[in-house]
Amino acid sequence: MKRFAVAIEVALVLLTVPSAPGAGGRLTAPVGLLVNGVRNPLAIDVDAAQFTWMSVGDRRGEAQTAYQILVASRPARLATGRADCWDSGKVDSDKSASVEYAGRGLPPTTRFWWKVRIWDETGQASPYSVPAYFDTGPKEWTAHFIWDGTSNLNNFAYFRKVFPVNRKPDLAKVYVSAHNDYLLYFNGQLLGRGPARCDPYHYGQYNAYDITKLVKAGRNVFAAIGHWQGNWNDSGVNGQPGLLLETRLAFPEGRSLTIGTDGSWKALTHTGFIETNATYFGGAGGKNNRAAIQFDSRREPNGWRTINFDDSGWKSATVVARPGYHLFAQMAPAEREQAELKPVSVKAVGGAWLVDFGRCIDGWPKLTMRANQRGDIVRVEYFQTSGERKSSGWDQYTCRGGPETWDAGFGRHASFQVLRITGYAGELKATDVRGIWAYSDADVAGRFRCSSPLLNSIYRMCVRSAQQNVQQGMISVDANREQSPWLADSWNIGNVLLYNDRDTMMLDKVVRDYAAEQRPDGDFYACSPAAKYRIAEWSMYWPMLLWQQYLFSGDGALLREMAPHLAHFLDWIRRYQDPATKLLNPPGWRISDYAGGNMPSGGYNVATACQYYEDLRIAWRVFSALGRTNQSRKYLREAEAVKAGINSNLFNGQYYLARTDRKGMFPLASAWALRFAIEPEALKPKVLDAILKAGRPDIGGYGGDAFYSGLFNAGGGAFVVRDLARYRPMLKENKANWESFDVRGEVNHAWTSYPGYLFLKYICGIQPTSGGFATFDVRPETGGLTFAEGAVPTVKGLIATRWEKEAGGRFSLRVTVPPNTRASLYIPRSPKRKLTITESGRRLWPVEAKVEDPGVLAVHGASSFINCVVGAGTYRFDVQNSPSAGSIGRS
């Protein structure tokens, strides 16, 4: 079954009857409460609260028509309906994502409680939700940045602070940041690591922890490790080192205690981490982005994280001024240990132990020594594929002697499938070595399965690789070269996260990172936070990221805040537009394809022009959503002019040229146009046929997203399914995505992870069409497969589809639509085929007089498809062709 773009509607043939009042019984209370995209956030920026919730129910057509939000300073007040902070009253609206707070000013470092109820389309009110809470963060910090008095590169410092408490508090919160990284302990227990990678001068980040249950009456202790790299190239910002911590304890009857970093903290300069003569890894732009961890356990003070440790020999911490740092509450998920993996093999080879984990992961080793003597050096070398290939550096450990475990979980992480361990005394048993798999938290709820085992394996690998490439930011984690936050990587990885994870806030941070470092001329850097490089095609992904984040989050405030950045960028790039052809030739490093592809870059390029067209259309949508009609219309006119310029100057009637001065056939060039539906509709089959006739193209890791998107968008799914065989080497070698489709490049690089979202977007057909999935399309591309099923977690709930080609020309499509959203389903048709569509046994097409169903809202007949518009509910559509029409769904 080929997937068709929206055509002009030729018939409106069915409208449904409204649902019966009160159908389905009592309305269920909302669930899934979020504030600023996070469940019960421990810190948000003051006066920036936004509320999101989900409706629950299986009644067809269920939709919210109004809501009421209550916010109170105490749970008891909320329970009795005394909303002393904000009572929204009954608001007639179907909005349930990112509703902005409109109450009295909220004081900093305070907890607030809230709940919400809704009204449905029958006027029935739900019960209130179970209460949730959110905390505001500090507005003015009383703490000071501290360090250990040193300023050498690759700098590690230990800090301690003991303080007494007479009684347990009602609430105890910690706010903490560092440049670059920290590990924080309280009373010997690890609280976490952070902050997310950031530019502290523009959009620094701090974390918050609730330590109420850990505080003891009597003595308590904070212990922290701080780390400063200091010489990053494109992996981050080289500010000055510092640790900042402030804890606030609230006691009954309004008493409070504040403790912050200052000169009374104790610092240890010479730790177990060896800082001198550092060995750095990485190449090209990633030079110096990771240093080897060299740890001497003989220098590590026993029990220094505990309360009773004697720190009298430690010196006072040095207060350091960091007036240019600007910190914001981190809403992106925290990074932590996610799994402890067992090796698949442990072998003694040539005086070393080779430990293989079966696939390439990002993290660190955990190694227990039982027979090593004091002063023995154990070295761990990292390899990203089997056979000790693709080296990614080493770390080493100097033993204290006796049984001891090295858990190398600080500093930049390594990328490895195989460990080569030397200096280990005795036999290394599988129980004494583990691979710690670490990445930022991900609540994965997306899923995909189809009739191709290869595609199923590719999907799992891509989702896994995308997850492990989120290390305090979206980076290419290959430790052999980069570990850098690239904008194009953020598009590919970010979409995999959006389509599979419940949490959307990592992409929100990426959008803000680039906006914070936007150049004065309006261009965006290629790496942020880092403020490095200029690549025009990658700059143009920023508007696409902004709009994608809005589609998944519904955050209108983000659009409002980012609109000036969008306009500034478009003003900049417009300077390089040819007034006659409307094509672009911007300056800087030009990449139309990269890492293996052969499509020409630079000049008046089809990729650049197509992205510019899409960016202008996004500006039209953004300013339309903000109600700024004149600006939105201006951008739409500009977009249409660019589209006409592309078709006049880069289209020869059969395929698209890569550049105005290159007449050869490059399949990727035409795919760029198909990706954004730039081609004349009547000529789409001809363009697609030109790509198919060209055979398997030479595309790079970067170009694959555009290539597959364009083919899926034009109904070329069968070709894509065959072409995906190029992923087999990744699955065979190390089960991780590579930078390109050639093992000579980076081999733990989620640039090529885009099938992790493309399968859900195109094969399952799930595509949002308005903010927060208020509406979405289901446009499955079925070429090359016999069935597929998948699900996408959204702020409205889980959207699921399953389609299957059946015997006798039959085709079935099952769809689950969450409450308070609406789906448009597109079923291809041919004028030569007699088509019958039933839903749960009731005929929808050919049209009947009416359908007594509150969920089916309309059926539209057009020349190339039947469009069914449905509300909430679970549906089964059965499509039958007459026997003379042949088998449906064949590409």
mmCIF file of N, CA and C in Angstrom, residues 622-694:
data_model
loop_
_atom_site.group_PDB
_atom_site.id
_atom_site.type_symbol
_atom_site.label_atom_id
_atom_site.label_comp_id
_atom_site.label_asym_id
_atom_site.label_seq_id
_atom_site.Cartn_x
_atom_site.Cartn_y
_atom_site.Cartn_z
ATOM 1 N N VAL A 622 4.755 28.639 13.347
ATOM 2 C CA VAL A 622 5.041 29.190 14.679
ATOM 3 C C VAL A 622 4.290 30.490 14.887
ATOM 4 N N PHE A 623 4.404 31.409 13.949
ATOM 5 C CA PHE A 623 3.761 32.708 14.139
ATOM 6 C C PHE A 623 2.246 32.617 13.990
ATOM 7 N N SER A 624 1.759 31.623 13.254
ATOM 8 C CA SER A 624 0.310 31.378 13.237
ATOM 9 C C SER A 624 -0.161 30.907 14.608
ATOM 10 N N ALA A 625 0.589 29.980 15.221
ATOM 11 C CA ALA A 625 0.226 29.481 16.546
ATOM 12 C C ALA A 625 0.253 30.591 17.589
ATOM 13 N N LEU A 626 1.109 31.594 17.379
ATOM 14 C CA LEU A 626 1.203 32.713 18.308
ATOM 15 C C LEU A 626 0.209 33.827 17.984
ATOM 16 N N GLY A 627 -0.588 33.621 16.931
ATOM 17 C CA GLY A 627 -1.590 34.625 16.571
ATOM 18 C C GLY A 627 -1.027 35.835 15.862
ATOM 19 N N ARG A 628 0.172 35.736 15.318
ATOM 20 C CA ARG A 628 0.809 36.871 14.629
ATOM 21 C C ARG A 628 0.648 36.662 13.127
ATOM 22 N N THR A 629 -0.535 37.007 12.647
ATOM 23 C CA THR A 629 -0.969 36.643 11.300
ATOM 24 C C THR A 629 -0.116 37.279 10.217
ATOM 25 N N ASN A 630 0.200 38.550 10.343
ATOM 26 C CA ASN A 630 0.949 39.225 9.282
ATOM 27 C C ASN A 630 2.318 38.585 9.082
ATOM 28 N N GLN A 631 3.018 38.300 10.175
ATOM 29 C CA GLN A 631 4.324 37.662 10.057
ATOM 30 C C GLN A 631 4.205 36.270 9.476
ATOM 31 N N SER A 632 3.189 35.531 9.917
ATOM 32 C CA SER A 632 3.047 34.165 9.429
ATOM 33 C C SER A 632 2.782 34.155 7.930
ATOM 34 N N ARG A 633 1.964 35.063 7.452
ATOM 35 C CA ARG A 633 1.674 35.117 6.013
ATOM 36 C C ARG A 633 2.917 35.489 5.214
ATOM 37 N N LYS A 634 3.726 36.374 5.760
ATOM 38 C CA LYS A 634 4.963 36.775 5.080
ATOM 39 C C LYS A 634 5.873 35.564 4.891
ATOM 40 N N TYR A 635 6.024 34.772 5.942
ATOM 41 C CA TYR A 635 6.886 33.601 5.835
ATOM 42 C C TYR A 635 6.317 32.573 4.869
ATOM 43 N N LEU A 636 4.992 32.440 4.817
ATOM 44 C CA LEU A 636 4.390 31.498 3.884
ATOM 45 C C LEU A 636 4.641 31.937 2.445
ATOM 46 N N ARG A 637 4.517 33.236 2.178
ATOM 47 C CA ARG A 637 4.803 33.729 0.828
ATOM 48 C C ARG A 637 6.264 33.453 0.445
ATOM 49 N N GLU A 638 7.163 33.680 1.381
ATOM 50 C CA GLU A 638 8.573 33.427 1.103
ATOM 51 C C GLU A 638 8.816 31.944 0.840
ATOM 52 N N ALA A 639 8.145 31.087 1.607
ATOM 53 C CA ALA A 639 8.312 29.644 1.417
ATOM 54 C C ALA A 639 7.848 29.221 0.031
ATOM 55 N N GLU A 640 6.709 29.723 -0.401
ATOM 56 C CA GLU A 640 6.194 29.347 -1.711
ATOM 57 C C GLU A 640 7.108 29.840 -2.823
ATOM 58 N N ALA A 641 7.732 31.003 -2.619
ATOM 59 C CA ALA A 641 8.679 31.510 -3.614
ATOM 60 C C ALA A 641 9.906 30.616 -3.701
ATOM 61 N N VAL A 642 10.399 30.131 -2.554
ATOM 62 C CA VAL A 642 11.540 29.222 -2.558
ATOM 63 C C VAL A 642 11.167 27.902 -3.229
ATOM 64 N N LYS A 643 9.993 27.409 -2.938
ATOM 65 C CA LYS A 643 9.542 26.167 -3.577
ATOM 66 C C LYS A 643 9.512 26.322 -5.092
ATOM 67 N N ALA A 644 8.979 27.427 -5.563
ATOM 68 C CA ALA A 644 8.944 27.673 -7.009
ATOM 69 C C ALA A 644 10.356 27.772 -7.573
ATOM 70 N N GLY A 645 11.262 28.400 -6.806
ATOM 71 C CA GLY A 645 12.644 28.519 -7.262
ATOM 72 C C GLY A 645 13.336 27.174 -7.366
ATOM 73 N N ILE A 646 13.057 26.281 -6.425
ATOM 74 C CA ILE A 646 13.641 24.933 -6.474
ATOM 75 C C ILE A 646 13.146 24.196 -7.714
ATOM 76 N N ASN A 647 11.843 24.243 -7.954
ATOM 77 C CA ASN A 647 11.286 23.511 -9.089
ATOM 78 C C ASN A 647 11.680 24.127 -10.428
ATOM 79 N N SER A 648 11.975 25.434 -10.452
ATOM 80 C CA SER A 648 12.377 26.089 -11.694
ATOM 81 C C SER A 648 13.853 25.885 -12.010
ATOM 82 N N ASN A 649 14.689 25.800 -10.984
ATOM 83 C CA ASN A 649 16.134 25.820 -11.197
ATOM 84 C C ASN A 649 16.848 24.516 -10.871
ATOM 85 N N LEU A 650 16.195 23.614 -10.138
ATOM 86 C CA LEU A 650 16.861 22.380 -9.730
ATOM 87 C C LEU A 650 16.106 21.120 -10.152
ATOM 88 N N PHE A 651 15.017 21.273 -10.889
ATOM 89 C CA PHE A 651 14.213 20.123 -11.308
ATOM 90 C C PHE A 651 14.196 20.063 -12.831
ATOM 91 N N ASN A 652 14.597 18.912 -13.370
ATOM 92 C CA ASN A 652 14.642 18.769 -14.833
ATOM 93 C C ASN A 652 13.439 18.025 -15.405
ATOM 94 N N GLY A 653 12.424 17.852 -14.592
ATOM 95 C CA GLY A 653 11.217 17.157 -15.040
ATOM 96 C C GLY A 653 11.194 15.685 -14.702
ATOM 97 N N GLN A 654 12.377 15.132 -14.352
ATOM 98 C CA GLN A 654 12.459 13.722 -13.962
ATOM 99 C C GLN A 654 13.057 13.544 -12.576
ATOM 100 N N TYR A 655 14.073 14.323 -12.261
ATOM 101 C CA TYR A 655 14.712 14.250 -10.956
ATOM 102 C C TYR A 655 15.288 15.613 -10.597
ATOM 103 N N TYR A 656 15.697 15.738 -9.342
ATOM 104 C CA TYR A 656 16.244 16.999 -8.843
ATOM 105 C C TYR A 656 17.761 16.974 -8.896
ATOM 106 N N LEU A 657 18.329 18.105 -9.270
ATOM 107 C CA LEU A 657 19.771 18.261 -9.329
ATOM 108 C C LEU A 657 20.313 18.557 -7.940
ATOM 109 N N ALA A 658 21.528 18.092 -7.694
ATOM 110 C CA ALA A 658 22.163 18.386 -6.409
ATOM 111 C C ALA A 658 22.541 19.855 -6.305
ATOM 112 N N ARG A 659 23.013 20.430 -7.421
ATOM 113 C CA ARG A 659 23.397 21.838 -7.477
ATOM 114 C C ARG A 659 23.030 22.385 -8.846
ATOM 115 N N THR A 660 22.940 23.688 -8.934
ATOM 116 C CA THR A 660 22.594 24.289 -10.222
ATOM 117 C C THR A 660 23.663 24.037 -11.271
ATOM 118 N N ASP A 661 24.910 23.800 -10.826
ATOM 119 C CA ASP A 661 25.995 23.597 -11.780
ATOM 120 C C ASP A 661 26.393 22.131 -11.922
ATOM 121 N N ARG A 662 25.583 21.205 -11.396
ATOM 122 C CA ARG A 662 25.866 19.780 -11.532
ATOM 123 C C ARG A 662 24.621 19.086 -12.097
ATOM 124 N N LYS A 663 24.746 18.517 -13.271
ATOM 125 C CA LYS A 663 23.581 17.964 -13.960
ATOM 126 C C LYS A 663 23.394 16.467 -13.734
ATOM 127 N N GLY A 664 24.284 15.830 -13.000
ATOM 128 C CA GLY A 664 24.187 14.400 -12.791
ATOM 129 C C GLY A 664 23.025 14.007 -11.888
ATOM 130 N N MET A 665 22.736 12.697 -11.885
ATOM 131 C CA MET A 665 21.656 12.149 -11.068
ATOM 132 C C MET A 665 22.230 11.666 -9.738
ATOM 133 N N PHE A 666 21.821 12.301 -8.649
ATOM 134 C CA PHE A 666 22.162 11.884 -7.303
ATOM 135 C C PHE A 666 20.846 11.592 -6.576
ATOM 136 N N PRO A 667 20.540 10.324 -6.267
ATOM 137 C CA PRO A 667 19.242 9.988 -5.667
ATOM 138 C C PRO A 667 18.909 10.803 -4.427
ATOM 139 N N LEU A 668 19.913 11.095 -3.611
ATOM 140 C CA LEU A 668 19.639 11.856 -2.394
ATOM 141 C C LEU A 668 19.092 13.238 -2.703
ATOM 142 N N ALA A 669 19.518 13.823 -3.812
ATOM 143 C CA ALA A 669 19.035 15.161 -4.172
ATOM 144 C C ALA A 669 17.519 15.151 -4.354
ATOM 145 N N SER A 670 17.024 14.159 -5.057
ATOM 146 C CA SER A 670 15.571 14.065 -5.258
ATOM 147 C C SER A 670 14.853 13.731 -3.958
ATOM 148 N N ALA A 671 15.504 12.925 -3.100
ATOM 149 C CA ALA A 671 14.878 12.577 -1.820
ATOM 150 C C ALA A 671 14.693 13.805 -0.937
ATOM 151 N N TRP A 672 15.628 14.745 -0.994
ATOM 152 C CA TRP A 672 15.454 15.978 -0.223
ATOM 153 C C TRP A 672 14.160 16.687 -0.615
ATOM 154 N N ALA A 673 13.871 16.743 -1.892
ATOM 155 C CA ALA A 673 12.637 17.391 -2.341
ATOM 156 C C ALA A 673 11.405 16.600 -1.918
ATOM 157 N N LEU A 674 11.474 15.267 -2.048
ATOM 158 C CA LEU A 674 10.341 14.441 -1.639
ATOM 159 C C LEU A 674 10.100 14.522 -0.138
ATOM 160 N N ARG A 675 11.163 14.709 0.631
ATOM 161 C CA ARG A 675 11.035 14.769 2.089
ATOM 162 C C ARG A 675 10.059 15.853 2.519
ATOM 163 N N PHE A 676 10.073 16.993 1.812
ATOM 164 C CA PHE A 676 9.224 18.123 2.190
ATOM 165 C C PHE A 676 8.113 18.387 1.184
ATOM 166 N N ALA A 677 7.816 17.386 0.323
ATOM 167 C CA ALA A 677 6.723 17.478 -0.655
ATOM 168 C C ALA A 677 6.848 18.722 -1.519
ATOM 169 N N ILE A 678 8.049 18.981 -2.019
ATOM 170 C CA ILE A 678 8.305 20.141 -2.866
ATOM 171 C C ILE A 678 7.943 19.841 -4.319
ATOM 172 N N GLU A 679 8.006 18.585 -4.720
ATOM 173 C CA GLU A 679 7.760 18.208 -6.107
ATOM 174 C C GLU A 679 6.304 18.463 -6.481
ATOM 175 N N PRO A 680 6.021 18.784 -7.759
ATOM 176 C CA PRO A 680 4.619 18.861 -8.205
ATOM 177 C C PRO A 680 3.940 17.512 -7.957
ATOM 178 N N GLU A 681 2.761 17.529 -7.389
ATOM 179 C CA GLU A 681 2.092 16.299 -6.981
ATOM 180 C C GLU A 681 1.971 15.305 -8.127
ATOM 181 N N ALA A 682 1.648 15.790 -9.303
ATOM 182 C CA ALA A 682 1.443 14.888 -10.436
ATOM 183 C C ALA A 682 2.742 14.224 -10.878
ATOM 184 N N LEU A 683 3.884 14.822 -10.539
ATOM 185 C CA LEU A 683 5.173 14.285 -10.969
ATOM 186 C C LEU A 683 5.865 13.469 -9.886
ATOM 187 N N LYS A 684 5.227 13.300 -8.751
ATOM 188 C CA LYS A 684 5.846 12.521 -7.677
ATOM 189 C C LYS A 684 6.200 11.105 -8.126
ATOM 190 N N PRO A 685 5.301 10.372 -8.812
ATOM 191 C CA PRO A 685 5.672 9.022 -9.243
ATOM 192 C C PRO A 685 6.908 9.005 -10.149
ATOM 193 N N LYS A 686 7.045 10.027 -10.986
ATOM 194 C CA LYS A 686 8.195 10.077 -11.888
ATOM 195 C C LYS A 686 9.490 10.299 -11.110
ATOM 196 N N VAL A 687 9.457 11.183 -10.109
ATOM 197 C CA VAL A 687 10.642 11.437 -9.295
ATOM 198 C C VAL A 687 11.017 10.186 -8.512
ATOM 199 N N LEU A 688 10.021 9.542 -7.925
ATOM 200 C CA LEU A 688 10.287 8.324 -7.170
ATOM 201 C C LEU A 688 10.859 7.248 -8.087
ATOM 202 N N ASP A 689 10.304 7.121 -9.281
ATOM 203 C CA ASP A 689 10.780 6.104 -10.221
ATOM 204 C C ASP A 689 12.233 6.354 -10.616
ATOM 205 N N ALA A 690 12.628 7.621 -10.748
ATOM 206 C CA ALA A 690 14.015 7.946 -11.089
ATOM 207 C C ALA A 690 14.961 7.484 -9.983
ATOM 208 N N ILE A 691 14.551 7.638 -8.720
ATOM 209 C CA ILE A 691 15.373 7.177 -7.603
ATOM 210 C C ILE A 691 15.483 5.659 -7.614
ATOM 211 N N LEU A 692 14.355 4.983 -7.841
ATOM 212 C CA LEU A 692 14.354 3.528 -7.812
ATOM 213 C C LEU A 692 15.200 2.947 -8.952
ATOM 214 N N LYS A 693 15.145 3.577 -10.103
ATOM 215 C CA LYS A 693 15.924 3.096 -11.238
ATOM 216 C C LYS A 693 17.422 3.310 -11.029
ATOM 217 N N ALA A 694 17.784 4.306 -10.230
ATOM 218 C CA ALA A 694 19.207 4.587 -9.990
ATOM 219 C C ALA A 694 19.858 3.504 -9.140
#
